Amino acid sequence: MEIKRESWGSKTGFILAAAGSAIGLGNIWKFPYIAGENGGASFIIVYLICIGIIGLPVLTAEILIGRTTQRNPVGAFYKLSQSKFWAGLGGMGVIAGFLILSFYAVIAGWAIGYIVEAFKGSFFNFTEATSSADHFNGLVGDIYWMLGYFSLFMFLTMIIVFAGVQKGIERGSKILMPILLILLIILMIRGVTLEGADSGLEFLWNPDWSKINAGAILIALGHAFFTLSLGMGAMLTYGSYMSKKDSVPNSAFQIVFLDTLIALIAGIAIFTSVFAVGLDPAAGPGLIFHTLPSVFIKMPGGYIFSILFFILLTIAALTSAISLLEVVVSFFVDELKWKRHTAAIVLTLIISLLGVPSALSYNLLADFTIFGLNFFDLVDFIASNILLPLGGLLIAVFVAWVWGFKRVLPNLKEGAERLFEEYPVVITIWKIFLKYFSPVLIFLVFLHSVGLLDKIINLFTGL
Ligand code: TRP
């Protein structure tokens, strides 16, 4: 007996779930610190351009593959190409899902742990940024703290995916996303009303072009990919539950808009606070865990705002993590005919085991390195810097060159008739970007990630 495939209950449900996937640690933890390290406003402008010319076209392509085939990544590529090679691209996405979730949940676990620290008022026990760092190092050095919150986060992710597409993911997103937006707006208002917030705003709006070089552009491009959950079939899987009555390009635009809006609001909230108390905006990955606690203790109402902030961070991570687990679950449900409930439980356990060495990379296994990277950084590197850009590149090539626009366009048109009639130029631009710009630019990011680009540039410049 063929069991009916699940689907979203409404278009809004799909947009919120997909925006939930896109909006995550990437927006609130990573975007501010890489913007801070790369000069603020000028980096943000480059990032916005990357989102427009690469992110939006590839997102549209991924959602379309899913909606057309109504399959998980492996089944989807196989259905369209009848080729094992392209099915393998989907398989790479499923593996990337395993890997990314295993280390993503470690940082998400810190966020939950920090809610508890905020409640306890731990941040008020120190006054200098250094002791804030000591506090952080003490926590992540504790095996039980790390594994405990990591497991709790994996458990929360599992419950939502276990409950299914409409009852779990869609309902969860409809509740969590509005809370996230409200919390973030409250934090932004707090930030801009602090004394000395102006210098933070200036940092965000006044470009410093001297900081922009090839490296910064590639970081912006790579991040455009990560923040939109592209390159491993997450958006493809969410697209597979979408109705043919809804417009793919319009949905993609709305998702990009929400993701970018949240990244900018998070940037404003964080930089106004950091500048108001005179801390370093280029503090790196530790920015929100090391630096923000010492910002909160110096701001009026800091106790409440610190709790709100880490709740916000946890919610954002949770709605992203469920999209990662869903990719893996949908593969086992569609292709191997597992029951959703079994798949959710068993796969969560396997991913949790895989995450243990990542969680221990900050304590027990700190000295264990492969190619000079600890386990956490190694998994992050393989997934984010190799599998995702490679996946994104092949997705663009697949849609533009293998599937071919002759077959693509009738599918894209379903639900988007108005766009095709009134603004056919949008479709033409999409085709050009996807066919030429995306593959070439993503290829450069990929070379840069594996360290080859710099060598090639040196070769030509004779250095
Ligand atoms: N986009 C999420 C963030 O910004 C992370 C994420 C969720 C992701 N699913 C993904 C990244 C799939 C790449 C691929 O935090």
Short mmCIF file of C-alpha atoms and ligand atoms in Angstrom, two decimals:
data_model
loop_
_atom_site.label_atom_id
_atom_site.label_comp_id
_atom_site.label_asym_id
_atom_site.label_seq_id
_atom_site.Cartn_x
_atom_site.Cartn_y
_atom_site.Cartn_z
CA MET A 1 0.00 0.00 0.00
CA GLU A 2 1.31 3.39 -0.97
CA ILE A 3 1.24 5.75 2.00
CA LYS A 4 0.34 9.32 1.10
CA ARG A 5 3.35 11.61 1.30
CA GLU A 6 3.21 14.39 3.85
CA SER A 7 2.81 18.03 2.83
CA TRP A 8 2.65 21.54 4.33
CA GLY A 9 -0.75 22.71 5.53
CA SER A 10 -0.36 26.17 4.04
CA LYS A 11 1.98 28.39 2.09
CA THR A 12 2.74 30.44 5.22
CA GLY A 13 3.62 27.23 7.01
CA PHE A 14 6.17 26.42 4.34
CA ILE A 15 7.68 29.93 4.33
CA LEU A 16 8.04 29.95 8.11
CA ALA A 17 9.57 26.47 8.21
CA ALA A 18 12.02 27.29 5.41
CA ALA A 19 12.86 30.65 6.97
CA GLY A 20 13.31 28.73 10.23
CA SER A 21 15.85 26.51 8.52
CA ALA A 22 17.68 29.47 7.02
CA ILE A 23 17.67 31.60 10.17
CA GLY A 24 19.97 29.97 12.68
CA LEU A 25 23.33 30.15 14.37
CA GLY A 26 24.56 31.40 10.99
CA ASN A 27 22.59 34.64 11.38
CA ILE A 28 23.01 35.36 15.05
CA TRP A 29 26.35 33.78 15.96
CA LYS A 30 28.36 33.72 12.75
CA PHE A 31 27.20 36.68 10.66
CA PRO A 32 27.97 39.35 13.28
CA TYR A 33 31.44 38.01 14.01
CA ILE A 34 32.53 37.61 10.38
CA ALA A 35 31.11 41.04 9.57
CA GLY A 36 33.04 42.36 12.57
CA GLU A 37 36.28 40.74 11.46
CA ASN A 38 35.94 41.94 7.88
CA GLY A 39 35.23 45.60 8.32
CA GLY A 40 31.47 45.88 8.96
CA ALA A 41 29.49 47.84 6.36
CA SER A 42 31.64 47.09 3.32
CA PHE A 43 31.48 43.37 4.06
CA ILE A 44 27.73 43.55 4.49
CA ILE A 45 27.34 45.16 1.07
CA VAL A 46 29.40 42.40 -0.56
CA TYR A 47 27.37 39.82 1.35
CA LEU A 48 24.08 41.30 0.14
CA ILE A 49 25.30 41.15 -3.46
CA CYS A 50 26.27 37.47 -3.01
CA ILE A 51 22.85 36.69 -1.55
CA GLY A 52 21.22 38.30 -4.59
CA ILE A 53 23.26 36.83 -7.40
CA ILE A 54 24.04 33.38 -5.98
CA GLY A 55 21.84 32.68 -2.96
CA LEU A 56 18.47 33.52 -4.47
CA PRO A 57 19.00 31.69 -7.81
CA VAL A 58 20.34 28.52 -6.16
CA LEU A 59 17.60 28.56 -3.51
CA THR A 60 14.98 28.78 -6.26
CA ALA A 61 16.63 25.83 -8.03
CA GLU A 62 16.73 23.68 -4.90
CA ILE A 63 13.12 24.27 -3.92
CA LEU A 64 12.04 23.60 -7.50
CA ILE A 65 13.81 20.22 -7.68
CA GLY A 66 12.03 19.18 -4.48
CA ARG A 67 8.63 20.42 -5.49
CA THR A 68 8.80 18.87 -8.96
CA THR A 69 9.84 15.41 -7.76
CA GLN A 70 8.19 15.29 -4.31
CA ARG A 71 11.16 13.24 -3.12
CA ASN A 72 14.12 13.32 -0.73
CA PRO A 73 17.44 14.48 -2.30
CA VAL A 74 18.56 11.03 -3.48
CA GLY A 75 15.21 10.07 -5.00
CA ALA A 76 14.79 13.54 -6.49
CA PHE A 77 18.01 13.59 -8.50
CA TYR A 78 17.50 10.00 -9.58
CA LYS A 79 13.96 10.68 -10.76
CA LEU A 80 15.04 13.63 -12.91
CA SER A 81 18.23 12.14 -14.36
CA GLN A 82 17.88 8.33 -14.08
CA SER A 83 21.57 8.44 -13.27
CA LYS A 84 23.43 6.98 -10.29
CA PHE A 85 25.96 9.80 -10.43
CA TRP A 86 23.34 12.46 -9.77
CA ALA A 87 21.60 10.29 -7.17
CA GLY A 88 25.03 10.30 -5.49
CA LEU A 89 24.82 14.09 -5.26
CA GLY A 90 21.68 13.61 -3.18
CA GLY A 91 23.54 11.02 -1.11
CA MET A 92 26.26 13.55 -0.43
CA GLY A 93 23.54 15.87 0.91
CA VAL A 94 22.27 13.20 3.29
CA ILE A 95 25.81 12.63 4.57
CA ALA A 96 26.30 16.38 4.96
CA GLY A 97 23.09 16.41 7.02
CA PHE A 98 24.54 13.82 9.41
CA LEU A 99 27.81 15.73 9.73
CA ILE A 100 26.47 19.28 10.05
CA LEU A 101 23.86 18.39 12.66
CA SER A 102 26.47 16.54 14.73
CA PHE A 103 28.53 19.68 15.32
CA TYR A 104 25.75 22.28 14.98
CA ALA A 105 24.09 20.68 18.01
CA VAL A 106 27.25 21.20 20.06
CA ILE A 107 27.07 24.99 19.69
CA ALA A 108 23.30 24.90 20.08
CA GLY A 109 23.91 23.02 23.34
CA TRP A 110 26.05 25.95 24.54
CA ALA A 111 23.12 28.23 23.81
CA ILE A 112 20.82 26.17 26.06
CA GLY A 113 23.51 25.98 28.72
CA TYR A 114 23.84 29.75 28.58
CA ILE A 115 20.09 30.22 29.17
CA VAL A 116 20.68 28.46 32.48
CA GLU A 117 23.79 30.55 33.20
CA ALA A 118 21.82 33.71 32.42
CA PHE A 119 19.03 32.65 34.79
CA LYS A 120 21.54 31.90 37.52
CA GLY A 121 22.99 35.37 37.02
CA SER A 122 26.48 33.87 36.54
CA PHE A 123 27.53 36.75 34.31
CA PHE A 124 27.35 39.13 37.22
CA ASN A 125 30.16 37.37 38.99
CA PHE A 126 32.80 38.86 36.73
CA THR A 127 33.59 42.28 35.39
CA GLU A 128 36.26 41.93 32.70
CA ALA A 129 36.00 40.30 29.28
CA THR A 130 38.81 37.94 30.25
CA SER A 131 36.96 36.45 33.12
CA SER A 132 34.00 36.04 30.80
CA ALA A 133 36.30 33.98 28.58
CA ASP A 134 37.48 32.00 31.61
CA HIS A 135 33.90 31.27 32.50
CA PHE A 136 33.26 30.05 28.95
CA ASN A 137 36.37 27.88 28.92
CA GLY A 138 35.41 26.41 32.26
CA LEU A 139 31.99 25.39 30.98
CA VAL A 140 33.12 23.87 27.67
CA GLY A 141 35.95 22.13 29.52
CA ASP A 142 33.35 20.22 31.53
CA ILE A 143 32.48 16.95 29.78
CA TYR A 144 29.13 16.57 31.53
CA TRP A 145 28.05 20.12 30.79
CA MET A 146 28.91 19.69 27.12
CA LEU A 147 27.35 16.26 26.63
CA GLY A 148 24.31 17.06 28.75
CA TYR A 149 23.18 20.14 26.84
CA PHE A 150 24.18 18.61 23.53
CA SER A 151 21.92 15.62 24.23
CA LEU A 152 19.10 17.84 25.41
CA PHE A 153 19.25 19.81 22.17
CA MET A 154 19.29 16.63 20.04
CA PHE A 155 16.29 15.38 22.01
CA LEU A 156 14.30 18.56 21.33
CA THR A 157 15.14 18.34 17.64
CA MET A 158 14.01 14.73 17.56
CA ILE A 159 10.65 15.40 19.17
CA ILE A 160 9.71 17.93 16.50
CA VAL A 161 10.78 15.78 13.54
CA PHE A 162 9.15 12.74 15.18
CA ALA A 163 5.81 14.56 15.17
CA GLY A 164 5.92 15.00 11.39
CA VAL A 165 5.84 17.68 8.74
CA GLN A 166 2.58 19.44 9.62
CA LYS A 167 2.20 18.55 13.28
CA GLY A 168 5.87 18.95 14.15
CA ILE A 169 7.91 21.12 11.83
CA GLU A 170 5.15 23.42 10.59
CA ARG A 171 3.48 23.87 13.95
CA GLY A 172 6.80 24.34 15.71
CA SER A 173 7.92 26.95 13.20
CA LYS A 174 4.63 28.83 13.41
CA ILE A 175 5.05 29.18 17.16
CA LEU A 176 8.82 29.67 17.36
CA MET A 177 9.46 32.05 14.45
CA PRO A 178 7.21 34.91 15.65
CA ILE A 179 8.72 34.60 19.15
CA LEU A 180 12.18 34.83 17.61
CA LEU A 181 11.29 37.96 15.67
CA ILE A 182 9.76 39.66 18.71
CA LEU A 183 12.72 38.81 20.96
CA LEU A 184 15.16 40.08 18.37
CA ILE A 185 13.30 43.36 17.89
CA ILE A 186 13.26 43.89 21.67
CA LEU A 187 17.03 43.31 21.77
CA MET A 188 17.58 45.66 18.83
CA ILE A 189 15.61 48.44 20.52
CA ARG A 190 17.63 47.88 23.70
CA GLY A 191 20.82 48.07 21.65
CA VAL A 192 20.08 51.30 19.78
CA THR A 193 18.82 53.05 22.90
CA LEU A 194 22.06 52.41 24.80
CA GLU A 195 24.34 55.35 25.32
CA GLY A 196 27.15 55.14 22.78
CA ALA A 197 25.17 52.99 20.34
CA ASP A 198 26.00 55.44 17.52
CA SER A 199 29.48 54.09 16.98
CA GLY A 200 28.03 50.60 16.56
CA LEU A 201 25.60 51.88 13.93
CA GLU A 202 28.37 53.75 12.20
CA PHE A 203 30.42 50.56 12.06
CA LEU A 204 27.46 48.88 10.34
CA TRP A 205 26.67 51.65 7.86
CA ASN A 206 30.01 53.29 6.97
CA PRO A 207 31.91 51.09 4.58
CA ASP A 208 35.65 50.63 4.99
CA TRP A 209 36.64 49.33 1.57
CA SER A 210 40.27 48.82 2.54
CA LYS A 211 39.19 45.69 4.42
CA ILE A 212 37.68 44.05 1.32
CA ASN A 213 39.96 41.63 -0.50
CA ALA A 214 39.46 38.33 -2.34
CA GLY A 215 39.40 36.45 0.95
CA ALA A 216 36.61 38.60 2.40
CA ILE A 217 34.53 38.23 -0.77
CA LEU A 218 34.83 34.46 -0.63
CA ILE A 219 33.88 34.41 3.04
CA ALA A 220 30.78 36.46 2.16
CA LEU A 221 29.90 34.08 -0.65
CA GLY A 222 30.43 30.99 1.46
CA HIS A 223 28.30 32.46 4.21
CA ALA A 224 25.51 33.38 1.77
CA PHE A 225 25.33 29.66 1.12
CA PHE A 226 25.39 28.48 4.70
CA THR A 227 22.88 31.01 5.95
CA LEU A 228 20.33 30.01 3.30
CA SER A 229 20.80 26.28 4.12
CA LEU A 230 21.90 25.61 0.53
CA GLY A 231 23.99 22.87 -1.01
CA MET A 232 22.81 19.71 0.75
CA GLY A 233 19.16 19.32 -0.08
CA ALA A 234 17.56 20.84 3.03
CA MET A 235 15.59 23.35 0.98
CA LEU A 236 14.98 20.64 -1.62
CA THR A 237 13.41 18.44 1.06
CA TYR A 238 11.24 21.27 2.39
CA GLY A 239 10.28 22.08 -1.22
CA SER A 240 9.18 18.48 -1.68
CA TYR A 241 6.30 19.04 0.74
CA MET A 242 5.17 22.16 -1.14
CA SER A 243 2.03 22.49 -3.24
CA LYS A 244 2.21 23.06 -7.00
CA LYS A 245 -0.25 25.90 -6.55
CA ASP A 246 2.35 28.06 -4.81
CA SER A 247 5.03 30.06 -6.58
CA VAL A 248 8.59 28.84 -6.13
CA PRO A 249 10.38 32.10 -7.09
CA ASN A 250 8.14 34.19 -4.84
CA SER A 251 8.65 31.83 -1.91
CA ALA A 252 12.41 31.84 -2.43
CA PHE A 253 12.36 35.63 -2.42
CA GLN A 254 10.39 35.75 0.82
CA ILE A 255 12.74 33.28 2.53
CA VAL A 256 15.80 35.29 1.44
CA PHE A 257 14.15 38.50 2.59
CA LEU A 258 13.38 37.14 6.07
CA ASP A 259 16.83 35.59 6.48
CA THR A 260 18.58 38.81 5.50
CA LEU A 261 16.32 40.94 7.67
CA ILE A 262 17.08 38.81 10.72
CA ALA A 263 20.83 38.85 10.06
CA LEU A 264 20.79 42.65 9.85
CA ILE A 265 18.63 43.08 12.96
CA ALA A 266 20.93 40.69 14.84
CA GLY A 267 23.91 42.72 13.60
CA ILE A 268 22.35 45.95 14.89
CA ALA A 269 21.43 44.43 18.26
CA ILE A 270 24.90 42.98 18.79
CA PHE A 271 27.15 45.79 17.48
CA THR A 272 25.31 48.61 19.19
CA SER A 273 25.72 46.69 22.47
CA VAL A 274 29.36 45.77 21.85
CA PHE A 275 30.34 49.34 20.94
CA ALA A 276 28.28 50.89 23.72
CA VAL A 277 30.43 49.16 26.32
CA GLY A 278 33.64 49.57 24.33
CA LEU A 279 34.47 45.99 23.41
CA ASP A 280 36.19 44.66 20.30
CA PRO A 281 33.83 43.93 17.37
CA ALA A 282 36.44 41.63 15.79
CA ALA A 283 36.53 39.15 18.68
CA GLY A 284 35.89 36.18 16.39
CA PRO A 285 33.79 33.06 17.08
CA GLY A 286 33.72 33.81 20.80
CA LEU A 287 31.96 37.13 20.16
CA ILE A 288 28.57 36.16 21.50
CA PHE A 289 29.68 33.66 24.16
CA HIS A 290 32.71 35.52 25.51
CA THR A 291 31.86 39.10 24.85
CA LEU A 292 28.10 39.45 25.12
CA PRO A 293 27.85 38.27 28.74
CA SER A 294 30.16 41.11 29.71
CA VAL A 295 28.02 43.46 27.62
CA PHE A 296 24.85 42.36 29.40
CA ILE A 297 26.23 43.02 32.87
CA LYS A 298 27.00 46.59 31.92
CA MET A 299 23.63 47.42 30.38
CA PRO A 300 20.53 48.45 32.29
CA GLY A 301 18.17 45.48 32.42
CA GLY A 302 21.01 43.22 31.39
CA TYR A 303 19.77 40.27 33.45
CA ILE A 304 16.51 40.02 31.51
CA PHE A 305 18.16 40.75 28.17
CA SER A 306 20.77 38.06 28.66
CA ILE A 307 18.06 35.46 29.28
CA LEU A 308 16.08 36.63 26.25
CA PHE A 309 19.14 36.54 24.04
CA PHE A 310 20.09 32.93 24.74
CA ILE A 311 16.47 31.78 24.43
CA LEU A 312 16.44 33.48 21.04
CA LEU A 313 19.66 31.77 20.01
CA THR A 314 18.31 28.36 21.03
CA ILE A 315 15.07 28.84 19.09
CA ALA A 316 16.96 29.89 15.98
CA ALA A 317 19.25 26.85 16.22
CA LEU A 318 16.36 24.50 16.84
CA THR A 319 14.37 25.43 13.72
CA SER A 320 17.56 24.97 11.67
CA ALA A 321 18.48 21.66 13.25
CA ILE A 322 15.09 20.15 12.45
CA SER A 323 15.69 20.85 8.75
CA LEU A 324 19.01 19.01 8.93
CA LEU A 325 17.44 16.00 10.65
CA GLU A 326 14.51 16.06 8.24
CA VAL A 327 16.81 15.59 5.22
CA VAL A 328 18.22 12.41 6.74
CA VAL A 329 14.82 11.18 7.96
CA SER A 330 13.12 11.80 4.61
CA PHE A 331 15.75 9.69 2.85
CA PHE A 332 15.18 6.73 5.17
CA VAL A 333 11.40 7.12 4.96
CA ASP A 334 11.17 7.49 1.15
CA GLU A 335 13.90 5.17 -0.03
CA LEU A 336 14.27 2.57 2.69
CA LYS A 337 10.59 2.62 3.70
CA TRP A 338 11.32 3.20 7.40
CA LYS A 339 8.56 4.56 9.57
CA ARG A 340 9.02 8.24 10.43
CA HIS A 341 9.00 7.50 14.15
CA THR A 342 11.66 4.81 13.91
CA ALA A 343 13.77 6.94 11.58
CA ALA A 344 13.58 9.98 13.87
CA ILE A 345 14.68 8.02 16.94
CA VAL A 346 17.36 5.81 15.38
CA LEU A 347 18.93 8.57 13.29
CA THR A 348 18.99 10.99 16.23
CA LEU A 349 20.89 8.37 18.20
CA ILE A 350 23.41 7.83 15.41
CA ILE A 351 23.95 11.55 14.88
CA SER A 352 24.34 12.02 18.64
CA LEU A 353 27.07 9.36 18.73
CA LEU A 354 28.80 11.08 15.83
CA GLY A 355 28.59 14.36 17.75
CA VAL A 356 30.25 13.01 20.90
CA PRO A 357 33.83 13.44 19.64
CA SER A 358 32.91 16.97 18.50
CA ALA A 359 31.58 17.79 21.95
CA LEU A 360 34.71 16.32 23.51
CA SER A 361 36.97 18.36 21.22
CA TYR A 362 36.89 21.13 23.82
CA ASN A 363 37.96 18.98 26.74
CA LEU A 364 38.93 15.30 26.70
CA LEU A 365 40.00 15.22 23.05
CA ALA A 366 41.42 18.74 22.86
CA ASP A 367 44.85 17.44 21.92
CA PHE A 368 43.62 14.94 19.37
CA THR A 369 44.06 16.48 15.92
CA ILE A 370 43.84 15.31 12.33
CA PHE A 371 45.52 17.52 9.70
CA GLY A 372 46.03 20.01 12.51
CA LEU A 373 42.30 20.30 13.20
CA ASN A 374 40.43 19.00 16.22
CA PHE A 375 37.49 16.69 15.53
CA PHE A 376 34.90 19.46 15.70
CA ASP A 377 36.78 21.69 13.27
CA LEU A 378 37.48 18.76 10.97
CA VAL A 379 33.80 17.80 10.63
CA ASP A 380 32.88 21.47 10.21
CA PHE A 381 35.53 21.86 7.52
CA ILE A 382 34.53 18.76 5.55
CA ALA A 383 30.85 19.66 5.63
CA SER A 384 30.84 23.48 5.34
CA ASN A 385 33.90 24.03 3.18
CA ILE A 386 33.87 20.97 0.95
CA LEU A 387 30.49 19.22 0.78
CA LEU A 388 28.27 22.34 0.78
CA PRO A 389 30.05 24.34 -1.96
CA LEU A 390 30.50 21.19 -4.03
CA GLY A 391 26.82 20.36 -3.57
CA GLY A 392 25.75 23.89 -4.48
CA LEU A 393 27.93 23.91 -7.56
CA LEU A 394 26.53 20.59 -8.77
CA ILE A 395 22.94 21.66 -8.06
CA ALA A 396 23.37 24.76 -10.24
CA VAL A 397 25.05 22.70 -12.98
CA PHE A 398 22.37 20.05 -12.73
CA VAL A 399 19.43 22.41 -13.15
CA ALA A 400 20.96 24.63 -15.83
CA TRP A 401 22.86 22.06 -17.87
CA VAL A 402 21.52 18.54 -17.20
CA TRP A 403 17.85 18.91 -16.38
CA GLY A 404 17.84 21.81 -18.87
CA PHE A 405 15.67 24.93 -18.96
CA LYS A 406 13.33 23.43 -21.58
CA ARG A 407 12.13 20.98 -18.95
CA VAL A 408 12.75 23.24 -15.96
CA LEU A 409 10.66 26.22 -17.03
CA PRO A 410 7.23 24.53 -17.30
CA ASN A 411 7.74 23.27 -13.73
CA LEU A 412 8.89 26.65 -12.50
CA LYS A 413 5.87 28.28 -14.11
CA GLU A 414 3.37 26.23 -12.08
CA GLY A 415 2.06 28.56 -9.40
CA ALA A 416 4.16 31.43 -10.80
CA GLU A 417 2.10 32.24 -13.90
CA ARG A 418 1.77 35.89 -12.97
CA LEU A 419 5.50 36.37 -12.58
CA PHE A 420 6.13 34.73 -15.96
CA GLU A 421 3.58 36.99 -17.67
CA GLU A 422 4.30 40.27 -15.97
CA TYR A 423 8.06 40.10 -15.34
CA PRO A 424 9.55 37.58 -17.77
CA VAL A 425 12.86 39.41 -17.40
CA VAL A 426 13.18 38.02 -13.84
CA ILE A 427 13.16 34.51 -15.28
CA THR A 428 15.77 35.41 -17.90
CA ILE A 429 18.07 36.85 -15.24
CA TRP A 430 17.59 33.74 -13.12
CA LYS A 431 18.61 31.54 -16.04
CA ILE A 432 21.77 33.52 -16.75
CA PHE A 433 22.83 33.64 -13.10
CA LEU A 434 22.24 29.95 -12.55
CA LYS A 435 23.91 28.87 -15.76
CA TYR A 436 27.05 30.98 -15.64
CA PHE A 437 27.56 33.09 -12.50
CA SER A 438 26.67 30.53 -9.86
CA PRO A 439 28.89 27.66 -11.09
CA VAL A 440 31.93 29.89 -11.65
CA LEU A 441 31.67 31.81 -8.39
CA ILE A 442 30.90 28.74 -6.30
CA PHE A 443 33.85 26.97 -7.89
CA LEU A 444 36.09 29.81 -6.72
CA VAL A 445 34.73 29.51 -3.19
CA PHE A 446 35.42 25.82 -3.30
CA LEU A 447 39.02 26.28 -4.45
CA HIS A 448 39.53 28.89 -1.77
CA SER A 449 38.10 26.57 0.89
CA VAL A 450 40.48 23.77 0.07
CA GLY A 451 43.32 26.27 -0.04
CA LEU A 452 44.04 25.90 -3.75
CA LEU A 453 42.95 29.33 -4.91
CA ASP A 454 45.67 31.13 -3.01
CA LYS A 455 48.28 28.82 -4.48
CA ILE A 456 47.01 29.43 -8.02
CA ILE A 457 46.98 33.21 -7.51
CA ASN A 458 50.52 33.04 -6.21
CA LEU A 459 51.54 31.01 -9.22
CA PHE A 460 50.28 33.71 -11.58
CA THR A 461 51.57 36.64 -9.65
CA GLY A 462 54.91 34.88 -9.37
CA LEU A 463 55.14 35.09 -5.60
N1 TRP B 1 21.13 28.05 7.72
C1 TRP B 1 21.35 27.65 9.07
C2 TRP B 1 22.03 28.79 9.82
O1 TRP B 1 22.15 29.86 9.31
C3 TRP B 1 22.16 26.40 9.19
C4 TRP B 1 21.62 25.28 8.37
C5 TRP B 1 20.47 24.62 8.55
C6 TRP B 1 22.21 24.76 7.22
N2 TRP B 1 20.30 23.69 7.55
C7 TRP B 1 21.37 23.76 6.75
C8 TRP B 1 23.37 25.07 6.58
C9 TRP B 1 21.69 23.08 5.59
C10 TRP B 1 23.69 24.38 5.43
C11 TRP B 1 22.86 23.39 4.94
O2 TRP B 1 22.44 28.62 10.93
#
